[in-house]
Amino acid sequence: MGRGAFVVFEGCDKSGKSTQCRLLVDYLNSLGKKTELWRFPERSTAIGQIINGYITKKDELHDKAVHLMFSANRWELVPLIKEKIASGVTLVVDRYAYSGVAFTSAKGYDMLWCKNCDIGLPRPDAVYYMNIDVEDASVRGDYGCERYEVSDFQKKVQECFQSLKEPSWNVIDAGESIDNIHKILCESVLKTLAECENTLLSE
Ligand code: Z5A
Ligand code: MG
């Protein structure tokens, strides 16, 4: 049996990442491909609880301290990520290190500094970037509840994502209907699964 795939969704707030991740996981499982939905921050761990206090505006933390917390939250789960993928489970991950770099560099911090603590993390087999106009995203459900859900800041985050974008990223028009996006993703992710089955997960 080949390994599972490591598939990451990135993008600005309310671009539809969680919606598409859920649909994709259900679809892959319905085909008999063992798939789990993961997210970062993973708020259930001790580190995740600190992050949750910060993003829900209950607690204050230095910008660099919270950046390192987000990174530590990924690192603490690396052994489990590797174990799952090696055992043939595909992980569909809602936000990853790119969000970490985009959100902190949008505050004005040096991008290289922001990237450093994530060097060596497992590299995704595929990144789907949900591209949407910030103004269009801001009228979607629940926008404005958490710390970073402010349009001007989201525009800066989007610019940072643009500078992080690699040629291998799959850019998705997130302004399309939920169903259309889902169809595009299903087709593309099945190809990713087949391609990476007999390759090694890289860093
Ligand atoms: N953060 C960070 O700073 N550093 C890091 O290292 C990491 C994260 C990993 C929490 O993230 C915050 O952490 C986040 C970045 C920061 N910033 N903020 N704020 P989160 O992922 O937990 O955030 P969230 O609360 O889940 O929101 P979100 O992820 O931004 O939303 P989304 O998942 O992209 O969208 P959605 O929940 O799927 O959809 C939003 C609404 O739009 C919902 O009502 C849907 O029904 C609707 N929707 C979805 N798709 C469509 C389409 N295609 N058309 C119309 N309506 C749609
Ligand atoms: Mg989400």
mmCIF file with all atom_site columns, N, CA and C and ligand atoms in Angstrom, residues 11-20 22 40-41 43 55 70-71 74 94-97 99-101 103-104 140-142 146-149 154 174-178 181, ligand 1:
data_model
loop_
_atom_site.group_PDB
_atom_site.id
_atom_site.type_symbol
_atom_site.label_atom_id
_atom_site.label_alt_id
_atom_site.label_comp_id
_atom_site.label_asym_id
_atom_site.label_entity_id
_atom_site.label_seq_id
_atom_site.pdbx_PDB_ins_code
_atom_site.Cartn_x
_atom_site.Cartn_y
_atom_site.Cartn_z
_atom_site.occupancy
_atom_site.B_iso_or_equiv
_atom_site.pdbx_formal_charge
_atom_site.auth_seq_id
_atom_site.auth_comp_id
_atom_site.auth_asym_id
_atom_site.auth_atom_id
_atom_site.pdbx_PDB_model_num
ATOM   1   N N   . GLY A 1 11  ? -5.436  30.467 2.155  1.00 0.00 ? 11  GLY A N   1
ATOM   2   C CA  . GLY A 1 11  ? -6.188  31.590 1.607  1.00 0.00 ? 11  GLY A CA  1
ATOM   3   C C   . GLY A 1 11  ? -6.654  32.514 2.706  1.00 0.00 ? 11  GLY A C   1
ATOM   4   N N   . CYS A 1 12  ? -7.192  33.649 2.274  1.00 0.00 ? 12  CYS A N   1
ATOM   5   C CA  . CYS A 1 12  ? -7.653  34.644 3.239  1.00 0.00 ? 12  CYS A CA  1
ATOM   6   C C   . CYS A 1 12  ? -8.902  34.153 3.960  1.00 0.00 ? 12  CYS A C   1
ATOM   7   N N   . ASP A 1 13  ? -9.296  34.924 4.971  1.00 0.00 ? 13  ASP A N   1
ATOM   8   C CA  . ASP A 1 13  ? -10.453 34.563 5.766  1.00 0.00 ? 13  ASP A CA  1
ATOM   9   C C   . ASP A 1 13  ? -11.713 34.468 4.920  1.00 0.00 ? 13  ASP A C   1
ATOM   10  N N   . LYS A 1 14  ? -12.500 33.465 5.244  1.00 0.00 ? 14  LYS A N   1
ATOM   11  C CA  . LYS A 1 14  ? -13.812 33.224 4.608  1.00 0.00 ? 14  LYS A CA  1
ATOM   12  C C   . LYS A 1 14  ? -13.712 32.971 3.107  1.00 0.00 ? 14  LYS A C   1
ATOM   13  N N   . SER A 1 15  ? -12.561 32.481 2.663  1.00 0.00 ? 15  SER A N   1
ATOM   14  C CA  . SER A 1 15  ? -12.417 32.148 1.246  1.00 0.00 ? 15  SER A CA  1
ATOM   15  C C   . SER A 1 15  ? -13.030 30.779 0.952  1.00 0.00 ? 15  SER A C   1
ATOM   16  N N   . GLY A 1 16  ? -13.510 30.091 1.983  1.00 0.00 ? 16  GLY A N   1
ATOM   17  C CA  . GLY A 1 16  ? -14.198 28.815 1.778  1.00 0.00 ? 16  GLY A CA  1
ATOM   18  C C   . GLY A 1 16  ? -13.320 27.591 2.021  1.00 0.00 ? 16  GLY A C   1
ATOM   19  N N   . LYS A 1 17  ? -12.197 27.779 2.702  1.00 0.00 ? 17  LYS A N   1
ATOM   20  C CA  . LYS A 1 17  ? -11.272 26.654 2.944  1.00 0.00 ? 17  LYS A CA  1
ATOM   21  C C   . LYS A 1 17  ? -11.941 25.515 3.712  1.00 0.00 ? 17  LYS A C   1
ATOM   22  N N   . SER A 1 18  ? -12.538 25.858 4.859  1.00 0.00 ? 18  SER A N   1
ATOM   23  C CA  . SER A 1 18  ? -13.108 24.799 5.704  1.00 0.00 ? 18  SER A CA  1
ATOM   24  C C   . SER A 1 18  ? -14.244 24.073 4.992  1.00 0.00 ? 18  SER A C   1
ATOM   25  N N   . THR A 1 19  ? -15.075 24.835 4.261  1.00 0.00 ? 19  THR A N   1
ATOM   26  C CA  . THR A 1 19  ? -16.188 24.230 3.508  1.00 0.00 ? 19  THR A CA  1
ATOM   27  C C   . THR A 1 19  ? -15.647 23.200 2.521  1.00 0.00 ? 19  THR A C   1
ATOM   28  N N   . GLN A 1 20  ? -14.639 23.594 1.743  1.00 0.00 ? 20  GLN A N   1
ATOM   29  C CA  . GLN A 1 20  ? -14.099 22.692 0.711  1.00 0.00 ? 20  GLN A CA  1
ATOM   30  C C   . GLN A 1 20  ? -13.343 21.524 1.339  1.00 0.00 ? 20  GLN A C   1
ATOM   31  N N   . ARG A 1 22  ? -14.004 20.009 4.153  1.00 0.00 ? 22  ARG A N   1
ATOM   32  C CA  . ARG A 1 22  ? -15.008 19.045 4.634  1.00 0.00 ? 22  ARG A CA  1
ATOM   33  C C   . ARG A 1 22  ? -15.580 18.233 3.473  1.00 0.00 ? 22  ARG A C   1
ATOM   34  N N   . PHE A 1 40  ? -4.959  23.870 11.132 1.00 0.00 ? 40  PHE A N   1
ATOM   35  C CA  . PHE A 1 40  ? -4.055  24.639 11.984 1.00 0.00 ? 40  PHE A CA  1
ATOM   36  C C   . PHE A 1 40  ? -4.588  26.057 12.082 1.00 0.00 ? 40  PHE A C   1
ATOM   37  N N   . PRO A 1 41  ? -4.637  26.681 13.261 1.00 0.00 ? 41  PRO A N   1
ATOM   38  C CA  . PRO A 1 41  ? -4.178  26.082 14.498 1.00 0.00 ? 41  PRO A CA  1
ATOM   39  C C   . PRO A 1 41  ? -5.046  24.894 14.925 1.00 0.00 ? 41  PRO A C   1
ATOM   40  N N   . ARG A 1 43  ? -6.551  23.645 17.883 1.00 0.00 ? 43  ARG A N   1
ATOM   41  C CA  . ARG A 1 43  ? -6.797  24.322 19.160 1.00 0.00 ? 43  ARG A CA  1
ATOM   42  C C   . ARG A 1 43  ? -6.917  23.368 20.347 1.00 0.00 ? 43  ARG A C   1
ATOM   43  N N   . ILE A 1 55  ? -6.383  34.452 19.483 1.00 0.00 ? 55  ILE A N   1
ATOM   44  C CA  . ILE A 1 55  ? -7.168  34.854 18.296 1.00 0.00 ? 55  ILE A CA  1
ATOM   45  C C   . ILE A 1 55  ? -8.615  35.209 18.625 1.00 0.00 ? 55  ILE A C   1
ATOM   46  N N   . PHE A 1 70  ? 2.234   29.411 16.931 1.00 0.00 ? 70  PHE A N   1
ATOM   47  C CA  . PHE A 1 70  ? 1.584   28.805 15.758 1.00 0.00 ? 70  PHE A CA  1
ATOM   48  C C   . PHE A 1 70  ? 2.517   27.759 15.139 1.00 0.00 ? 70  PHE A C   1
ATOM   49  N N   . SER A 1 71  ? 3.820   28.104 15.062 1.00 0.00 ? 71  SER A N   1
ATOM   50  C CA  . SER A 1 71  ? 4.773   27.162 14.472 1.00 0.00 ? 71  SER A CA  1
ATOM   51  C C   . SER A 1 71  ? 4.930   25.925 15.371 1.00 0.00 ? 71  SER A C   1
ATOM   52  N N   . ARG A 1 74  ? 2.398   23.377 14.896 1.00 0.00 ? 74  ARG A N   1
ATOM   53  C CA  . ARG A 1 74  ? 2.617   22.466 13.752 1.00 0.00 ? 74  ARG A CA  1
ATOM   54  C C   . ARG A 1 74  ? 3.664   21.414 14.133 1.00 0.00 ? 74  ARG A C   1
ATOM   55  N N   . ASP A 1 94  ? -6.454  22.236 6.714  1.00 0.00 ? 94  ASP A N   1
ATOM   56  C CA  . ASP A 1 94  ? -7.053  23.564 6.600  1.00 0.00 ? 94  ASP A CA  1
ATOM   57  C C   . ASP A 1 94  ? -6.093  24.576 7.246  1.00 0.00 ? 94  ASP A C   1
ATOM   58  N N   . ARG A 1 95  ? -5.300  25.255 6.442  1.00 0.00 ? 95  ARG A N   1
ATOM   59  C CA  . ARG A 1 95  ? -4.226  26.192 6.826  1.00 0.00 ? 95  ARG A CA  1
ATOM   60  C C   . ARG A 1 95  ? -2.992  25.445 7.325  1.00 0.00 ? 95  ARG A C   1
ATOM   61  N N   . TYR A 1 96  ? -1.824  26.062 7.020  1.00 0.00 ? 96  TYR A N   1
ATOM   62  C CA  . TYR A 1 96  ? -0.546  25.443 7.432  1.00 0.00 ? 96  TYR A CA  1
ATOM   63  C C   . TYR A 1 96  ? 0.480   26.562 7.593  1.00 0.00 ? 96  TYR A C   1
ATOM   64  N N   . ALA A 1 97  ? 1.745   26.266 7.314  1.00 0.00 ? 97  ALA A N   1
ATOM   65  C CA  . ALA A 1 97  ? 2.810   27.231 7.577  1.00 0.00 ? 97  ALA A CA  1
ATOM   66  C C   . ALA A 1 97  ? 2.684   28.515 6.753  1.00 0.00 ? 97  ALA A C   1
ATOM   67  N N   . SER A 1 99  ? 0.030   30.215 6.096  1.00 0.00 ? 99  SER A N   1
ATOM   68  C CA  . SER A 1 99  ? -0.782  31.164 6.876  1.00 0.00 ? 99  SER A CA  1
ATOM   69  C C   . SER A 1 99  ? 0.081   31.803 7.957  1.00 0.00 ? 99  SER A C   1
ATOM   70  N N   . GLY A 1 100 ? 0.919   30.973 8.580  1.00 0.00 ? 100 GLY A N   1
ATOM   71  C CA  . GLY A 1 100 ? 1.785   31.499 9.641  1.00 0.00 ? 100 GLY A CA  1
ATOM   72  C C   . GLY A 1 100 ? 2.629   32.656 9.143  1.00 0.00 ? 100 GLY A C   1
ATOM   73  N N   . VAL A 1 101 ? 3.280   32.444 7.995  1.00 0.00 ? 101 VAL A N   1
ATOM   74  C CA  . VAL A 1 101 ? 4.173   33.480 7.438  1.00 0.00 ? 101 VAL A CA  1
ATOM   75  C C   . VAL A 1 101 ? 3.346   34.677 6.956  1.00 0.00 ? 101 VAL A C   1
ATOM   76  N N   . PHE A 1 103 ? 0.342   35.837 7.855  1.00 0.00 ? 103 PHE A N   1
ATOM   77  C CA  . PHE A 1 103 ? -0.300  36.668 8.890  1.00 0.00 ? 103 PHE A CA  1
ATOM   78  C C   . PHE A 1 103 ? 0.723   37.478 9.689  1.00 0.00 ? 103 PHE A C   1
ATOM   79  N N   . THR A 1 104 ? 1.907   36.884 9.974  1.00 0.00 ? 104 THR A N   1
ATOM   80  C CA  . THR A 1 104 ? 2.872   37.660 10.770 1.00 0.00 ? 104 THR A CA  1
ATOM   81  C C   . THR A 1 104 ? 3.607   38.670 9.903  1.00 0.00 ? 104 THR A C   1
ATOM   82  N N   . ARG A 1 140 ? -19.373 37.288 3.778  1.00 0.00 ? 140 ARG A N   1
ATOM   83  C CA  . ARG A 1 140 ? -19.754 35.889 4.058  1.00 0.00 ? 140 ARG A CA  1
ATOM   84  C C   . ARG A 1 140 ? -19.970 35.677 5.560  1.00 0.00 ? 140 ARG A C   1
ATOM   85  N N   . GLY A 1 141 ? -20.663 34.577 5.907  1.00 0.00 ? 141 GLY A N   1
ATOM   86  C CA  . GLY A 1 141 ? -21.054 34.270 7.281  1.00 0.00 ? 141 GLY A CA  1
ATOM   87  C C   . GLY A 1 141 ? -19.943 34.400 8.314  1.00 0.00 ? 141 GLY A C   1
ATOM   88  N N   . ASP A 1 142 ? -20.278 34.960 9.480  1.00 0.00 ? 142 ASP A N   1
ATOM   89  C CA  . ASP A 1 142 ? -19.400 35.028 10.664 1.00 0.00 ? 142 ASP A CA  1
ATOM   90  C C   . ASP A 1 142 ? -18.189 35.948 10.536 1.00 0.00 ? 142 ASP A C   1
ATOM   91  N N   . GLU A 1 146 ? -13.226 37.248 14.808 1.00 0.00 ? 146 GLU A N   1
ATOM   92  C CA  . GLU A 1 146 ? -11.916 36.998 15.399 1.00 0.00 ? 146 GLU A CA  1
ATOM   93  C C   . GLU A 1 146 ? -10.937 38.146 15.107 1.00 0.00 ? 146 GLU A C   1
ATOM   94  N N   . ARG A 1 147 ? -9.790  38.074 15.800 1.00 0.00 ? 147 ARG A N   1
ATOM   95  C CA  . ARG A 1 147 ? -8.795  39.145 15.817 1.00 0.00 ? 147 ARG A CA  1
ATOM   96  C C   . ARG A 1 147 ? -8.410  39.695 14.438 1.00 0.00 ? 147 ARG A C   1
ATOM   97  N N   . TYR A 1 148 ? -8.159  38.799 13.467 1.00 0.00 ? 148 TYR A N   1
ATOM   98  C CA  . TYR A 1 148 ? -7.599  39.251 12.201 1.00 0.00 ? 148 TYR A CA  1
ATOM   99  C C   . TYR A 1 148 ? -8.651  39.573 11.132 1.00 0.00 ? 148 TYR A C   1
ATOM   100 N N   . GLU A 1 149 ? -9.947  39.472 11.504 1.00 0.00 ? 149 GLU A N   1
ATOM   101 C CA  . GLU A 1 149 ? -10.993 39.636 10.484 1.00 0.00 ? 149 GLU A CA  1
ATOM   102 C C   . GLU A 1 149 ? -11.348 41.108 10.283 1.00 0.00 ? 149 GLU A C   1
ATOM   103 N N   . GLN A 1 154 ? -6.632  42.046 6.123  1.00 0.00 ? 154 GLN A N   1
ATOM   104 C CA  . GLN A 1 154 ? -6.765  40.907 5.201  1.00 0.00 ? 154 GLN A CA  1
ATOM   105 C C   . GLN A 1 154 ? -6.150  41.227 3.829  1.00 0.00 ? 154 GLN A C   1
ATOM   106 N N   . ALA A 1 174 ? -12.110 31.249 -5.753 1.00 0.00 ? 174 ALA A N   1
ATOM   107 C CA  . ALA A 1 174 ? -12.975 30.970 -4.602 1.00 0.00 ? 174 ALA A CA  1
ATOM   108 C C   . ALA A 1 174 ? -14.283 31.751 -4.645 1.00 0.00 ? 174 ALA A C   1
ATOM   109 N N   . GLY A 1 175 ? -14.465 32.577 -5.685 1.00 0.00 ? 175 GLY A N   1
ATOM   110 C CA  . GLY A 1 175 ? -15.719 33.302 -5.853 1.00 0.00 ? 175 GLY A CA  1
ATOM   111 C C   . GLY A 1 175 ? -16.755 32.470 -6.601 1.00 0.00 ? 175 GLY A C   1
ATOM   112 N N   . GLU A 1 176 ? -16.327 31.320 -7.124 1.00 0.00 ? 176 GLU A N   1
ATOM   113 C CA  . GLU A 1 176 ? -17.241 30.393 -7.825 1.00 0.00 ? 176 GLU A CA  1
ATOM   114 C C   . GLU A 1 176 ? -18.189 29.730 -6.820 1.00 0.00 ? 176 GLU A C   1
ATOM   115 N N   . SER A 1 177 ? -19.161 28.966 -7.325 1.00 0.00 ? 177 SER A N   1
ATOM   116 C CA  . SER A 1 177 ? -20.103 28.311 -6.401 1.00 0.00 ? 177 SER A CA  1
ATOM   117 C C   . SER A 1 177 ? -19.400 27.167 -5.660 1.00 0.00 ? 177 SER A C   1
ATOM   118 N N   . ILE A 1 178 ? -19.932 26.830 -4.496 1.00 0.00 ? 178 ILE A N   1
ATOM   119 C CA  . ILE A 1 178 ? -19.359 25.752 -3.669 1.00 0.00 ? 178 ILE A CA  1
ATOM   120 C C   . ILE A 1 178 ? -19.259 24.450 -4.485 1.00 0.00 ? 178 ILE A C   1
ATOM   121 N N   . ILE A 1 181 ? -16.484 24.547 -7.295 1.00 0.00 ? 181 ILE A N   1
ATOM   122 C CA  . ILE A 1 181 ? -15.133 24.450 -6.711 1.00 0.00 ? 181 ILE A CA  1
ATOM   123 C C   . ILE A 1 181 ? -14.870 23.006 -6.275 1.00 0.00 ? 181 ILE A C   1
HETATM 124 N N1  . Z5A B 2 .   ? -3.276  31.933 11.714 1.00 0.00 ? 1   Z5A B N1  1
HETATM 125 C C1  . Z5A B 2 .   ? -2.063  32.579 11.982 1.00 0.00 ? 1   Z5A B C1  1
HETATM 126 O O1  . Z5A B 2 .   ? -2.037  33.763 12.279 1.00 0.00 ? 1   Z5A B O1  1
HETATM 127 N N2  . Z5A B 2 .   ? -0.910  31.857 11.922 1.00 0.00 ? 1   Z5A B N2  1
HETATM 128 C C2  . Z5A B 2 .   ? -0.897  30.536 11.598 1.00 0.00 ? 1   Z5A B C2  1
HETATM 129 O O2  . Z5A B 2 .   ? 0.184   29.915 11.571 1.00 0.00 ? 1   Z5A B O2  1
HETATM 130 C C3  . Z5A B 2 .   ? -2.144  29.887 11.311 1.00 0.00 ? 1   Z5A B C3  1
HETATM 131 C C4  . Z5A B 2 .   ? -3.314  30.623 11.390 1.00 0.00 ? 1   Z5A B C4  1
HETATM 132 C C5  . Z5A B 2 .   ? -2.162  28.428 10.958 1.00 0.00 ? 1   Z5A B C5  1
HETATM 133 C C6  . Z5A B 2 .   ? -7.767  31.276 12.670 1.00 0.00 ? 1   Z5A B C6  1
HETATM 134 O O3  . Z5A B 2 .   ? -7.880  30.518 11.519 1.00 0.00 ? 1   Z5A B O3  1
HETATM 135 C C7  . Z5A B 2 .   ? -6.767  32.392 12.472 1.00 0.00 ? 1   Z5A B C7  1
HETATM 136 O O4  . Z5A B 2 .   ? -5.430  31.932 12.687 1.00 0.00 ? 1   Z5A B O4  1
HETATM 137 C C8  . Z5A B 2 .   ? -6.746  32.935 11.058 1.00 0.00 ? 1   Z5A B C8  1
HETATM 138 C C9  . Z5A B 2 .   ? -5.293  32.872 10.616 1.00 0.00 ? 1   Z5A B C9  1
HETATM 139 C C10 . Z5A B 2 .   ? -4.541  32.678 11.869 1.00 0.00 ? 1   Z5A B C10 1
HETATM 140 N N3  . Z5A B 2 .   ? -7.098  34.299 11.018 1.00 0.00 ? 1   Z5A B N3  1
HETATM 141 N N4  . Z5A B 2 .   ? -8.086  34.848 11.321 1.00 0.00 ? 1   Z5A B N4  1
HETATM 142 N N5  . Z5A B 2 .   ? -8.987  35.416 11.715 1.00 0.00 ? 1   Z5A B N5  1
HETATM 143 P P1  . Z5A B 2 .   ? -9.147  29.652 11.153 1.00 0.00 ? 1   Z5A B P1  1
HETATM 144 O O5  . Z5A B 2 .   ? -8.749  28.869 9.968  1.00 0.00 ? 1   Z5A B O5  1
HETATM 145 O O6  . Z5A B 2 .   ? -9.616  28.924 12.363 1.00 0.00 ? 1   Z5A B O6  1
HETATM 146 O O7  . Z5A B 2 .   ? -10.263 30.744 10.725 1.00 0.00 ? 1   Z5A B O7  1
HETATM 147 P P2  . Z5A B 2 .   ? -11.826 30.465 10.493 1.00 0.00 ? 1   Z5A B P2  1
HETATM 148 O O8  . Z5A B 2 .   ? -12.557 31.113 11.574 1.00 0.00 ? 1   Z5A B O8  1
HETATM 149 O O9  . Z5A B 2 .   ? -12.086 29.034 10.172 1.00 0.00 ? 1   Z5A B O9  1
HETATM 150 O O10 . Z5A B 2 .   ? -12.151 31.280 9.191  1.00 0.00 ? 1   Z5A B O10 1
HETATM 151 P P3  . Z5A B 2 .   ? -11.619 31.006 7.799  1.00 0.00 ? 1   Z5A B P3  1
HETATM 152 O O11 . Z5A B 2 .   ? -10.787 29.795 7.806  1.00 0.00 ? 1   Z5A B O11 1
HETATM 153 O O12 . Z5A B 2 .   ? -10.982 32.212 7.334  1.00 0.00 ? 1   Z5A B O12 1
HETATM 154 O O13 . Z5A B 2 .   ? -12.846 30.756 6.853  1.00 0.00 ? 1   Z5A B O13 1
HETATM 155 P P4  . Z5A B 2 .   ? -12.825 29.682 5.665  1.00 0.00 ? 1   Z5A B P4  1
HETATM 156 O O14 . Z5A B 2 .   ? -12.612 28.355 6.265  1.00 0.00 ? 1   Z5A B O14 1
HETATM 157 O O15 . Z5A B 2 .   ? -11.943 30.104 4.588  1.00 0.00 ? 1   Z5A B O15 1
HETATM 158 O O16 . Z5A B 2 .   ? -14.312 29.789 5.105  1.00 0.00 ? 1   Z5A B O16 1
HETATM 159 P P5  . Z5A B 2 .   ? -15.567 28.817 5.402  1.00 0.00 ? 1   Z5A B P5  1
HETATM 160 O O17 . Z5A B 2 .   ? -15.775 28.677 6.881  1.00 0.00 ? 1   Z5A B O17 1
HETATM 161 O O18 . Z5A B 2 .   ? -15.493 27.614 4.589  1.00 0.00 ? 1   Z5A B O18 1
HETATM 162 O O19 . Z5A B 2 .   ? -16.720 29.705 4.752  1.00 0.00 ? 1   Z5A B O19 1
HETATM 163 C C11 . Z5A B 2 .   ? -17.068 30.968 5.321  1.00 0.00 ? 1   Z5A B C11 1
HETATM 164 C C12 . Z5A B 2 .   ? -18.533 31.286 4.963  1.00 0.00 ? 1   Z5A B C12 1
HETATM 165 O O20 . Z5A B 2 .   ? -18.660 31.428 3.552  1.00 0.00 ? 1   Z5A B O20 1
HETATM 166 C C13 . Z5A B 2 .   ? -19.534 30.191 5.370  1.00 0.00 ? 1   Z5A B C13 1
HETATM 167 O O21 . Z5A B 2 .   ? -20.711 30.797 5.749  1.00 0.00 ? 1   Z5A B O21 1
HETATM 168 C C14 . Z5A B 2 .   ? -19.706 29.393 4.059  1.00 0.00 ? 1   Z5A B C14 1
HETATM 169 O O22 . Z5A B 2 .   ? -20.932 28.752 3.986  1.00 0.00 ? 1   Z5A B O22 1
HETATM 170 C C15 . Z5A B 2 .   ? -19.580 30.489 3.022  1.00 0.00 ? 1   Z5A B C15 1
HETATM 171 N N6  . Z5A B 2 .   ? -18.995 30.011 1.748  1.00 0.00 ? 1   Z5A B N6  1
HETATM 172 C C16 . Z5A B 2 .   ? -17.987 29.120 1.581  1.00 0.00 ? 1   Z5A B C16 1
HETATM 173 N N7  . Z5A B 2 .   ? -17.711 28.934 0.279  1.00 0.00 ? 1   Z5A B N7  1
HETATM 174 C C17 . Z5A B 2 .   ? -18.568 29.739 -0.413 1.00 0.00 ? 1   Z5A B C17 1
HETATM 175 C C18 . Z5A B 2 .   ? -18.770 29.992 -1.808 1.00 0.00 ? 1   Z5A B C18 1
HETATM 176 N N8  . Z5A B 2 .   ? -18.022 29.388 -2.743 1.00 0.00 ? 1   Z5A B N8  1
HETATM 177 N N9  . Z5A B 2 .   ? -19.712 30.872 -2.157 1.00 0.00 ? 1   Z5A B N9  1
HETATM 178 C C19 . Z5A B 2 .   ? -20.459 31.498 -1.207 1.00 0.00 ? 1   Z5A B C19 1
HETATM 179 N N10 . Z5A B 2 .   ? -20.333 31.306 0.137  1.00 0.00 ? 1   Z5A B N10 1
HETATM 180 C C20 . Z5A B 2 .   ? -19.386 30.434 0.531  1.00 0.00 ? 1   Z5A B C20 1
#
